[in-house]
Coordinates of C-alpha atoms and ligand atoms in Angstrom, one line a residue:
M188 CA 134.8 12.3 -63.6
N189 CA 132.4 15.1 -63.9
E190 CA 130.4 16.7 -61.2
E191 CA 127.1 16.1 -62.8
A192 CA 127.6 12.4 -62.4
G193 CA 125.9 12.4 -59.0
N194 CA 126.3 13.7 -55.6
R195 CA 128.8 11.1 -54.4
V196 CA 131.2 12.1 -57.2
S197 CA 130.9 15.8 -56.6
V198 CA 131.5 15.1 -52.9
T199 CA 134.7 13.3 -53.5
H200 CA 135.8 16.2 -55.7
E201 CA 135.5 18.6 -52.8
W202 CA 139.1 18.2 -51.6
W203 CA 138.5 20.0 -48.3
R204 CA 136.2 17.3 -47.1
T205 CA 139.0 14.8 -46.4
A206 CA 142.2 16.8 -46.7
V207 CA 145.1 16.9 -44.2
I208 CA 145.9 20.6 -44.0
Y209 CA 149.2 21.7 -42.6
Q210 CA 149.3 25.1 -40.8
V211 CA 152.5 27.1 -41.6
Y212 CA 153.1 29.9 -39.2
P213 CA 155.5 31.8 -41.4
R214 CA 157.5 33.5 -38.6
S215 CA 158.5 30.2 -37.1
F216 CA 158.7 27.7 -40.0
A217 CA 162.0 28.3 -41.7
D218 CA 164.3 31.3 -42.1
G219 CA 165.8 31.6 -45.6
N220 CA 167.7 34.9 -45.2
G221 CA 169.2 34.4 -41.8
D222 CA 167.5 37.2 -39.9
G223 CA 166.1 34.9 -37.3
V224 CA 162.5 35.3 -38.6
G225 CA 160.9 32.7 -40.9
D226 CA 160.1 33.7 -44.5
L227 CA 158.9 32.5 -47.8
A228 CA 162.3 31.5 -49.1
G229 CA 162.5 29.2 -46.0
I230 CA 159.1 27.7 -46.8
A231 CA 159.9 27.2 -50.4
A232 CA 163.1 25.3 -49.5
R233 CA 161.0 23.0 -47.2
L234 CA 158.2 22.3 -49.6
P235 CA 159.7 18.9 -50.4
Y236 CA 159.6 18.1 -46.7
L237 CA 155.8 18.9 -46.7
S238 CA 155.3 16.8 -49.8
A239 CA 157.1 13.9 -48.3
L240 CA 155.1 14.3 -45.1
G241 CA 152.1 13.8 -47.4
V242 CA 149.9 16.8 -46.6
D243 CA 147.2 17.8 -49.1
A244 CA 147.2 21.5 -48.4
I245 CA 149.0 24.3 -46.6
W246 CA 147.3 27.1 -44.7
F247 CA 149.6 30.1 -44.3
S248 CA 149.0 32.2 -41.2
P249 CA 149.1 35.9 -42.2
W250 CA 152.0 36.9 -44.4
Y251 CA 150.9 40.4 -45.2
P252 CA 152.7 43.7 -44.4
S253 CA 152.1 44.2 -40.7
P254 CA 153.7 46.0 -37.8
M255 CA 153.4 42.6 -36.0
A256 CA 151.6 43.9 -33.0
D257 CA 149.7 40.6 -33.0
A258 CA 152.2 38.5 -35.1
G259 CA 150.7 39.5 -38.4
Y260 CA 147.0 39.3 -37.4
D261 CA 147.2 43.1 -37.6
V262 CA 147.2 43.5 -41.4
A263 CA 148.3 46.7 -43.0
D264 CA 147.8 45.6 -46.6
H265 CA 145.9 42.5 -47.6
R266 CA 147.3 42.5 -51.1
D267 CA 151.1 42.2 -50.5
I268 CA 153.7 40.3 -48.4
D269 CA 155.6 41.7 -45.5
P270 CA 159.1 42.5 -46.5
A271 CA 160.4 40.4 -43.6
F272 CA 158.8 37.4 -45.3
G273 CA 159.5 38.2 -48.9
T274 CA 157.7 39.6 -51.9
L275 CA 154.4 39.0 -53.7
A276 CA 156.2 37.5 -56.6
E277 CA 157.7 34.9 -54.1
A278 CA 154.2 34.2 -52.8
E279 CA 153.0 33.6 -56.3
E280 CA 155.9 31.3 -57.0
L281 CA 155.3 29.4 -53.7
I282 CA 151.7 28.8 -54.6
A283 CA 152.7 27.5 -58.0
R284 CA 155.4 25.3 -56.6
A285 CA 153.0 23.9 -54.0
H286 CA 150.6 23.1 -56.8
A287 CA 153.3 21.4 -58.8
L288 CA 153.7 19.1 -55.8
E289 CA 149.9 18.6 -55.6
I290 CA 149.6 20.7 -52.5
R291 CA 146.8 23.2 -52.3
T292 CA 147.2 26.5 -50.6
I293 CA 145.0 28.5 -48.1
V294 CA 145.6 32.1 -47.0
D295 CA 144.4 33.7 -43.8
I296 CA 141.9 36.5 -44.2
V297 CA 141.3 38.8 -41.2
P298 CA 138.0 40.6 -41.6
N299 CA 137.2 41.8 -38.1
H300 CA 140.0 44.4 -37.9
C301 CA 143.1 45.7 -39.6
S302 CA 146.3 47.2 -38.4
D303 CA 146.3 50.7 -37.0
R304 CA 148.9 51.4 -39.7
H305 CA 146.4 50.4 -42.5
P306 CA 145.9 53.4 -44.8
W307 CA 142.2 53.4 -43.9
F308 CA 142.9 53.9 -40.2
L309 CA 145.7 56.4 -40.8
E310 CA 143.3 58.4 -42.9
A311 CA 140.5 58.1 -40.3
V312 CA 142.7 59.4 -37.6
A313 CA 143.9 62.3 -39.7
A314 CA 140.4 63.1 -41.0
G315 CA 139.0 63.7 -37.5
P316 CA 135.6 63.2 -35.9
G317 CA 132.6 63.1 -38.1
S318 CA 134.6 62.2 -41.3
A319 CA 133.5 59.6 -43.8
A320 CA 136.9 57.9 -43.2
R321 CA 135.9 57.2 -39.5
E322 CA 132.7 55.5 -40.7
L323 CA 134.8 52.5 -41.8
F324 CA 135.6 51.9 -38.1
W325 CA 133.8 52.3 -34.8
F326 CA 134.7 55.7 -33.6
R327 CA 132.6 57.3 -30.8
D328 CA 132.7 60.0 -28.2
G329 CA 133.4 58.9 -24.7
R330 CA 131.1 59.1 -21.7
G331 CA 131.5 61.2 -18.6
P332 CA 131.7 65.0 -18.5
D333 CA 134.7 65.3 -20.7
G334 CA 134.2 62.1 -22.6
E335 CA 137.0 60.6 -20.6
L336 CA 135.2 57.2 -20.1
P337 CA 135.0 54.6 -22.9
P338 CA 131.8 54.6 -24.9
N339 CA 130.7 51.3 -23.3
N340 CA 131.9 48.5 -21.0
W341 CA 133.1 46.1 -23.6
Q342 CA 136.4 44.3 -22.8
S343 CA 139.1 43.3 -25.2
I344 CA 139.4 39.6 -25.9
F345 CA 143.1 40.1 -25.1
G346 CA 142.4 41.8 -21.8
G347 CA 141.7 45.4 -20.8
P348 CA 139.1 47.7 -22.3
A349 CA 138.0 47.3 -25.9
W350 CA 138.4 51.1 -26.5
T351 CA 141.4 53.4 -27.0
R352 CA 141.2 57.2 -27.0
L353 CA 142.8 59.4 -29.6
P354 CA 144.4 62.8 -28.8
D355 CA 141.4 64.4 -30.5
G356 CA 139.1 62.9 -27.7
Q357 CA 137.3 60.2 -29.7
W358 CA 137.6 56.5 -28.9
Y359 CA 137.8 53.6 -31.3
L360 CA 136.8 50.0 -30.8
H361 CA 139.2 47.1 -30.8
L362 CA 138.0 43.7 -29.7
F363 CA 141.7 42.6 -29.8
A364 CA 144.8 44.8 -29.3
P365 CA 144.6 48.6 -29.7
E366 CA 146.8 48.1 -32.8
Q367 CA 143.8 46.2 -34.3
P368 CA 140.9 48.6 -34.8
D369 CA 137.6 46.9 -35.6
L370 CA 136.2 47.5 -39.1
N371 CA 132.6 48.6 -39.5
W372 CA 130.9 45.9 -41.6
R373 CA 127.7 47.9 -41.9
N374 CA 129.6 50.1 -44.3
P375 CA 129.4 48.8 -47.9
K376 CA 132.9 49.9 -48.7
V377 CA 134.2 47.3 -46.1
R378 CA 132.2 44.5 -47.7
E379 CA 133.4 45.5 -51.2
E380 CA 137.0 45.7 -50.1
F381 CA 137.1 42.2 -48.6
E382 CA 135.3 40.6 -51.6
D383 CA 137.9 42.2 -53.8
I384 CA 140.7 40.9 -51.5
L385 CA 139.2 37.4 -51.9
R386 CA 139.3 37.7 -55.7
F387 CA 142.9 39.0 -55.5
W388 CA 144.1 35.8 -53.8
F389 CA 141.8 33.4 -55.8
E390 CA 143.2 34.9 -58.9
R391 CA 146.7 34.1 -57.7
G392 CA 145.6 30.5 -57.4
V393 CA 144.9 30.0 -53.7
D394 CA 142.5 27.2 -53.1
G395 CA 140.8 28.5 -50.0
V396 CA 140.8 31.0 -47.2
R397 CA 140.8 30.7 -43.5
I398 CA 138.5 33.3 -42.0
D399 CA 139.9 34.8 -38.8
S400 CA 137.5 35.3 -35.9
A401 CA 134.6 34.8 -38.2
P402 CA 131.7 35.3 -35.8
V403 CA 132.6 38.6 -34.3
V404 CA 132.7 40.9 -37.3
A405 CA 129.1 42.3 -36.9
K406 CA 128.4 44.7 -34.0
D407 CA 125.2 45.9 -32.3
P408 CA 125.1 49.5 -33.8
T409 CA 123.8 50.9 -30.5
L410 CA 127.0 49.7 -28.9
A411 CA 125.1 49.1 -25.7
D412 CA 126.7 48.0 -22.4
F413 CA 126.2 44.4 -21.4
D414 CA 126.9 42.0 -18.6
P415 CA 129.5 39.5 -20.0
A416 CA 128.4 36.9 -17.5
A417 CA 124.8 37.1 -18.8
P418 CA 125.1 38.5 -22.3
P419 CA 121.8 39.4 -24.0
S420 CA 120.7 37.5 -27.1
P421 CA 121.6 38.6 -29.7
H422 CA 125.1 39.2 -28.3
P423 CA 126.3 42.7 -29.1
Y424 CA 129.2 41.4 -31.1
E425 CA 129.4 37.6 -31.1
D426 CA 127.6 35.5 -33.7
R427 CA 125.0 38.1 -34.7
D428 CA 122.7 37.1 -37.5
E429 CA 124.1 39.7 -39.8
V430 CA 127.4 37.8 -40.2
H431 CA 125.7 35.2 -42.4
D432 CA 124.8 37.7 -45.0
I433 CA 128.5 38.6 -45.2
Y434 CA 129.7 35.0 -45.7
R435 CA 126.9 34.2 -48.2
A436 CA 128.4 37.0 -50.3
W437 CA 131.9 35.5 -49.8
R438 CA 130.6 32.1 -50.9
A439 CA 129.2 33.6 -54.1
V440 CA 132.7 35.0 -54.8
A441 CA 134.3 31.6 -54.1
D442 CA 131.8 29.8 -56.3
S443 CA 132.4 32.2 -59.2
Y444 CA 135.6 30.3 -60.0
P445 CA 135.5 27.0 -62.0
Q446 CA 138.0 25.4 -59.6
R447 CA 136.4 25.0 -56.2
R448 CA 137.7 27.4 -53.5
A449 CA 137.1 26.6 -49.9
L450 CA 136.0 28.9 -47.1
I451 CA 137.2 27.7 -43.7
G452 CA 135.9 29.5 -40.6
E453 CA 137.5 30.1 -37.3
V454 CA 134.3 29.8 -35.4
W455 CA 134.6 29.4 -31.6
L456 CA 131.0 28.9 -30.5
P457 CA 129.6 26.8 -27.7
D458 CA 126.2 26.2 -29.3
P459 CA 126.4 23.5 -32.0
A460 CA 123.3 24.6 -33.7
R461 CA 124.6 28.2 -34.0
F462 CA 128.0 26.8 -35.2
A463 CA 126.3 24.7 -37.9
R464 CA 124.6 27.8 -39.4
Y465 CA 128.0 28.9 -40.7
L466 CA 128.1 25.6 -42.6
S467 CA 124.9 26.1 -44.5
P468 CA 125.2 25.1 -48.1
D469 CA 125.5 28.7 -49.2
E470 CA 128.1 29.8 -46.6
L471 CA 131.3 28.3 -45.4
H472 CA 132.5 24.9 -46.4
T473 CA 134.1 23.9 -43.1
A474 CA 135.0 25.3 -39.7
F475 CA 137.5 24.3 -37.1
N476 CA 136.4 21.9 -34.4
F477 CA 137.4 23.7 -31.2
D478 CA 135.4 21.3 -29.1
F479 CA 137.7 18.5 -30.1
L480 CA 140.8 20.7 -29.7
G481 CA 139.8 21.5 -26.1
C482 CA 138.7 18.0 -25.2
A483 CA 140.5 16.2 -22.3
W484 CA 142.3 13.0 -22.9
D485 CA 139.3 11.0 -21.7
A486 CA 137.5 8.3 -23.6
V487 CA 134.0 9.3 -22.5
A488 CA 134.5 13.0 -23.3
L489 CA 136.2 12.3 -26.6
R490 CA 133.4 9.9 -27.7
R491 CA 130.8 12.4 -26.7
C492 CA 132.7 15.1 -28.7
I493 CA 133.1 12.9 -31.8
D494 CA 129.4 12.0 -31.7
A495 CA 128.3 15.5 -31.2
T496 CA 130.5 16.7 -34.0
L497 CA 129.1 14.2 -36.5
V498 CA 125.5 15.0 -35.4
T499 CA 126.2 18.7 -35.8
H500 CA 127.6 18.4 -39.3
A501 CA 125.3 15.8 -40.8
P502 CA 122.2 18.0 -41.4
V503 CA 124.2 20.6 -43.3
N504 CA 126.2 17.9 -45.1
A505 CA 129.5 19.6 -44.1
P506 CA 132.7 17.7 -43.4
A507 CA 133.8 17.6 -39.8
T508 CA 137.3 18.9 -39.0
W509 CA 139.6 17.4 -36.4
V510 CA 142.1 19.9 -34.9
L511 CA 144.4 19.2 -32.0
A512 CA 146.5 22.3 -32.0
N513 CA 147.2 25.7 -33.7
H514 CA 149.2 28.8 -33.1
D515 CA 146.8 30.0 -30.3
V516 CA 146.8 27.0 -28.0
T517 CA 149.1 24.9 -25.8
R518 CA 151.0 22.2 -27.6
T519 CA 149.4 18.8 -27.4
V520 CA 152.4 17.0 -25.9
T521 CA 152.5 19.4 -22.9
R522 CA 148.7 19.4 -22.4
Y523 CA 148.4 15.6 -22.5
G524 CA 151.2 15.2 -20.1
R525 CA 149.5 17.2 -17.4
A526 CA 147.0 16.1 -14.8
D527 CA 144.4 18.3 -16.4
T528 CA 144.5 17.5 -20.1
A529 CA 141.8 19.9 -21.4
F530 CA 142.5 23.2 -23.1
S531 CA 140.7 26.5 -22.7
H532 CA 141.9 30.0 -23.3
A533 CA 140.4 31.1 -20.0
A534 CA 142.4 28.5 -18.0
R535 CA 145.7 28.9 -19.9
G536 CA 147.2 31.2 -17.3
M537 CA 146.3 28.9 -14.5
R538 CA 147.6 25.7 -16.2
H539 CA 150.8 27.3 -17.4
G540 CA 153.8 25.7 -15.7
S541 CA 151.8 23.0 -14.0
P542 CA 153.9 19.8 -14.1
S543 CA 153.8 17.9 -17.4
D544 CA 155.1 14.4 -18.0
L545 CA 156.4 14.9 -21.6
A546 CA 157.0 11.2 -22.2
L547 CA 153.3 10.5 -21.3
G548 CA 152.2 13.5 -23.2
T549 CA 154.1 12.3 -26.3
R550 CA 152.6 8.8 -26.1
R551 CA 149.1 10.3 -25.9
A552 CA 149.8 12.8 -28.7
R553 CA 150.9 9.9 -30.9
A554 CA 147.7 8.0 -30.1
A555 CA 145.6 11.2 -30.6
A556 CA 147.3 11.7 -34.1
L557 CA 146.1 8.2 -35.2
L558 CA 142.6 8.9 -33.7
S559 CA 142.1 12.2 -35.5
L560 CA 143.5 10.9 -38.8
A561 CA 141.0 8.0 -38.6
L562 CA 137.9 10.1 -38.1
P563 CA 135.7 11.1 -41.1
G564 CA 136.5 14.6 -42.3
S565 CA 139.5 16.8 -42.7
V566 CA 142.4 17.1 -40.3
Y567 CA 144.5 20.2 -39.4
L568 CA 148.0 19.7 -38.4
Y569 CA 149.9 22.6 -36.8
Q570 CA 153.6 22.9 -37.7
G571 CA 155.8 21.0 -35.2
E572 CA 153.0 18.6 -34.2
E573 CA 154.6 16.1 -36.6
L574 CA 157.9 16.5 -34.6
G575 CA 156.2 16.1 -31.2
L576 CA 157.3 19.5 -30.0
E577 CA 156.2 20.6 -26.5
E578 CA 155.1 24.0 -25.4
V579 CA 158.1 26.1 -24.5
E580 CA 157.0 27.4 -21.1
D581 CA 160.2 29.0 -19.8
I582 CA 160.5 31.9 -22.4
P583 CA 161.9 34.8 -20.4
D584 CA 159.3 37.5 -19.8
G585 CA 161.4 40.1 -21.6
L586 CA 161.3 38.0 -24.8
R587 CA 157.6 37.3 -24.8
Q588 CA 155.9 39.0 -27.7
D589 CA 152.2 38.1 -27.5
P590 CA 150.0 41.1 -26.6
I591 CA 148.0 38.8 -24.4
F592 CA 151.0 38.6 -22.0
R593 CA 151.2 42.4 -21.7
R594 CA 147.5 43.1 -21.6
T595 CA 146.8 40.6 -18.9
K596 CA 149.9 41.8 -17.0
G597 CA 151.4 38.4 -17.1
A598 CA 148.4 36.5 -15.7
D599 CA 148.1 34.8 -19.0
P600 CA 151.5 34.0 -20.6
G601 CA 150.0 34.1 -24.0
R602 CA 150.8 32.0 -27.1
D603 CA 154.5 32.4 -27.6
G604 CA 155.2 29.0 -26.2
C605 CA 153.7 27.2 -29.2
R606 CA 155.3 29.6 -31.7
V607 CA 159.0 28.9 -31.1
P608 CA 160.9 28.4 -34.4
L609 CA 161.0 24.8 -35.6
P610 CA 164.1 22.6 -35.1
W611 CA 165.2 21.2 -38.5
S612 CA 168.8 19.9 -37.9
G613 CA 172.0 20.1 -35.9
Q614 CA 173.0 20.0 -32.3
G615 CA 172.1 23.4 -31.0
P616 CA 170.1 26.6 -31.8
P617 CA 169.1 27.7 -34.4
F618 CA 168.7 24.0 -35.3
G619 CA 168.8 24.6 -39.0
F620 CA 165.9 27.1 -38.7
S621 CA 168.2 29.7 -40.0
P622 CA 171.1 29.0 -42.4
D623 CA 174.6 28.3 -40.9
G624 CA 176.3 31.5 -39.9
A625 CA 173.1 33.5 -39.8
A626 CA 173.3 37.0 -38.3
G627 CA 170.1 36.8 -36.4
E628 CA 169.1 34.5 -33.6
P629 CA 165.6 32.8 -33.8
W630 CA 163.0 35.4 -32.7
L631 CA 162.1 33.2 -29.8
P632 CA 164.6 30.9 -28.0
Q633 CA 164.6 27.2 -28.8
P634 CA 165.1 24.7 -26.0
A635 CA 168.4 22.8 -26.1
A636 CA 166.5 19.5 -25.7
W637 CA 165.1 20.0 -29.2
R638 CA 168.4 18.5 -30.5
D639 CA 166.6 15.2 -30.1
L640 CA 163.5 16.3 -31.9
T641 CA 164.9 17.8 -35.1
A642 CA 163.4 16.7 -38.4
E643 CA 166.9 15.4 -39.3
V644 CA 167.1 13.1 -36.2
Q645 CA 163.6 11.8 -36.8
D646 CA 163.9 11.3 -40.5
G647 CA 163.9 7.5 -41.1
A648 CA 164.1 6.8 -37.3
P649 CA 161.8 3.9 -36.5
G650 CA 159.3 5.0 -33.8
S651 CA 159.8 8.7 -34.3
M652 CA 156.8 11.1 -34.3
L653 CA 157.7 12.2 -37.8
E654 CA 157.7 8.7 -39.2
L655 CA 154.4 8.0 -37.5
Y656 CA 152.8 10.9 -39.2
R657 CA 154.4 10.0 -42.6
A658 CA 153.1 6.5 -42.3
A659 CA 149.7 7.6 -41.1
L660 CA 149.3 10.1 -43.9
R661 CA 150.4 7.6 -46.5
L662 CA 148.0 5.0 -45.3
R663 CA 145.2 7.5 -45.0
R664 CA 145.6 8.2 -48.7
Q665 CA 145.6 4.6 -49.6
L666 CA 142.7 3.6 -47.4
S667 CA 140.5 6.7 -47.6
G668 CA 138.4 5.3 -50.4
P669 CA 135.1 7.1 -50.0
G670 CA 136.4 9.8 -47.7
D671 CA 133.0 10.2 -46.1
A672 CA 132.7 6.5 -45.1
E673 CA 130.6 6.2 -42.0
L674 CA 132.0 5.8 -38.6
R675 CA 130.6 2.9 -36.6
W676 CA 131.5 2.4 -33.0
L677 CA 132.5 -1.1 -31.8
D678 CA 131.4 -2.4 -28.5
T679 CA 134.3 -1.9 -26.0
D680 CA 135.1 -1.0 -22.5
R681 CA 134.2 2.5 -21.4
D682 CA 137.8 3.8 -21.6
V683 CA 138.5 2.4 -25.0
L684 CA 137.5 4.1 -28.3
A685 CA 137.0 1.6 -31.2
F686 CA 135.3 2.2 -34.5
T687 CA 135.3 1.1 -38.1
R688 CA 135.6 3.2 -41.2
G689 CA 134.1 1.5 -44.2
D690 CA 134.3 -2.2 -44.4
D691 CA 137.9 -2.9 -43.8
V692 CA 139.6 -0.5 -41.4
A693 CA 139.2 -0.2 -37.6
C694 CA 140.8 2.2 -35.2
V695 CA 141.2 1.4 -31.5
V696 CA 142.5 3.8 -28.9
N697 CA 143.2 2.7 -25.4
L698 CA 142.7 5.5 -22.8
S699 CA 142.3 3.1 -19.9
G700 CA 145.0 2.6 -17.2
G701 CA 146.0 -0.9 -18.5
P702 CA 146.2 -3.0 -21.6
T703 CA 143.2 -4.0 -23.6
R704 CA 142.6 -6.9 -26.0
L705 CA 142.3 -6.0 -29.7
P706 CA 139.0 -6.8 -31.4
E707 CA 139.0 -9.4 -34.1
H708 CA 141.2 -8.3 -37.1
R709 CA 143.2 -9.5 -40.1
G710 CA 146.4 -7.5 -39.5
V711 CA 147.9 -4.4 -37.9
L712 CA 148.2 -1.5 -40.3
L713 CA 149.9 1.0 -37.9
A714 CA 150.3 1.4 -34.2
S715 CA 151.3 4.5 -32.2
G716 CA 153.3 2.3 -29.8
R717 CA 154.5 -1.2 -29.3
L718 CA 151.8 -3.9 -29.0
E719 CA 152.2 -6.7 -26.6
G720 CA 150.9 -9.6 -28.7
D721 CA 147.2 -9.1 -29.0
L722 CA 147.2 -6.5 -26.2
L723 CA 147.0 -2.7 -26.8
P724 CA 148.9 -0.9 -24.1
S725 CA 147.4 2.1 -22.4
D726 CA 147.6 5.5 -24.2
T727 CA 148.2 3.7 -27.5
A728 CA 146.2 3.6 -30.7
V729 CA 146.2 1.2 -33.6
W730 CA 144.7 0.9 -37.1
L731 CA 143.6 -2.6 -37.9
R732 CA 142.6 -4.4 -41.1
R733 CA 139.3 -6.1 -40.4
Ligands
GLC207 C1 142.4 34.6 -34.2 C2 143.8 34.2 -34.5 C3 144.7 34.8 -33.4 C4 144.6 36.3 -33.4 C5 143.1 36.8 -33.3 C6 143.0 38.2 -33.7 O1 141.9 34.1 -33.1 O2 143.9 32.8 -34.6 O3 146.0 34.4 -33.5 O4 145.3 36.9 -32.4 O5 142.3 36.0 -34.2 O6 143.2 38.4 -35.1

């Protein structure tokens, strides 16, 4: 079919509109060389697993050379692969092998900052105050008689001040860790560099990029103080209008290739109208739905979120995305098993370690999987969700690696608990994550209880999370038809979500405390738990043929 044949056809050609995209966190997916850290050889060996799972695309969290101060989000060279993960040739081979299995690939681009070991930053430090090399970053003299106070009151998103002082007396800005100096996007060299990095990966065949921290790249050049409780508008660094010009230029790069490339934004913004601006037809194609990701397991809240999502995306004709988890947030099974089932970064420290009924959390995570896979748009699946892994909350402090843990002095445990290496097989650690007889232990310890959650145990086991995901992904492909089919709510109790997609499929999710009667239907396609005749038990979802 050609794209000129009409809007509808071109829409169905835009793979990112309905894709199921699997996030690989390379450190923790699979270790091919036995050093206890995941790598590209490990991923390559598991591609058949991802193909059998039925995903349409893989998003690779950063795999570039990095000192790993923020697990790879401190990039020292955007055009190579960290030796701990492999080589550029292996990455090219992996992209090609994924394509041969009809799996598209997405790489992570981190524009807000680079590593403090990036050649640009090393040069800037060496060149000294007033140098052109420092213009690529935000270097300033400090305040106070000897410049001993930071240039302004901005705080790092990871805790502590957003400025670090060098021995020569100047300070540099880092919205995240000190090892992640912020780039100065007012400088044309920064813009040219990133457009070239995009071309570098598009020319290696990647089908899209995930844009890290997309809304914070532009800064108020006056670097004025502000009250974070009542930030001025425009905000000094969040969601400034200038960012749109940057992403319009990126879109032009993406559109310069005959095969469509997708731009996917990490856009955490509370205001839906501001969020939608990133999805204008000449900017990003999609952005993660963090409202859905943070939403409590509550029918009213979820319905409100789904409706708001669809209303936000419709005017810009962008596909919604449905995300339950990623490498930054508490795993779904743990979250849904707690009394407080919502997620927010601000409350992570407070909720950490609060009791979680994992059996209940798993039941809800299963239902949530069927819910998200039935909604119109694309779905992001974070590695290990398909195995029903829980958050590992008892990592000893000495082993925690996330800078958030250190920078908040332990008030926030950070994100290590969702980054524990995957269990593939066997009775004890490393659970097939590393090959037999490996020299290195997994870089974070795996719980012994994961012996019951390995991919091996779940493979072919009726009722396992893995088989639920496989069946759902298979059906989603068969049923998807026009992927953008409208969602219509069915009339139900307040605590039940029920909707149709197109003419013949309905999804019902029971979030009430007791069973609910199924609406009229011609058959059950898939259920997240056992049905009792025509009754759908609580915390269970079903796909019905109408
Ligand atoms: C994004 C990433 C997160 C990282 C941060 C700084 O939020 O998802 O993992 O720490 O950006 O790059």
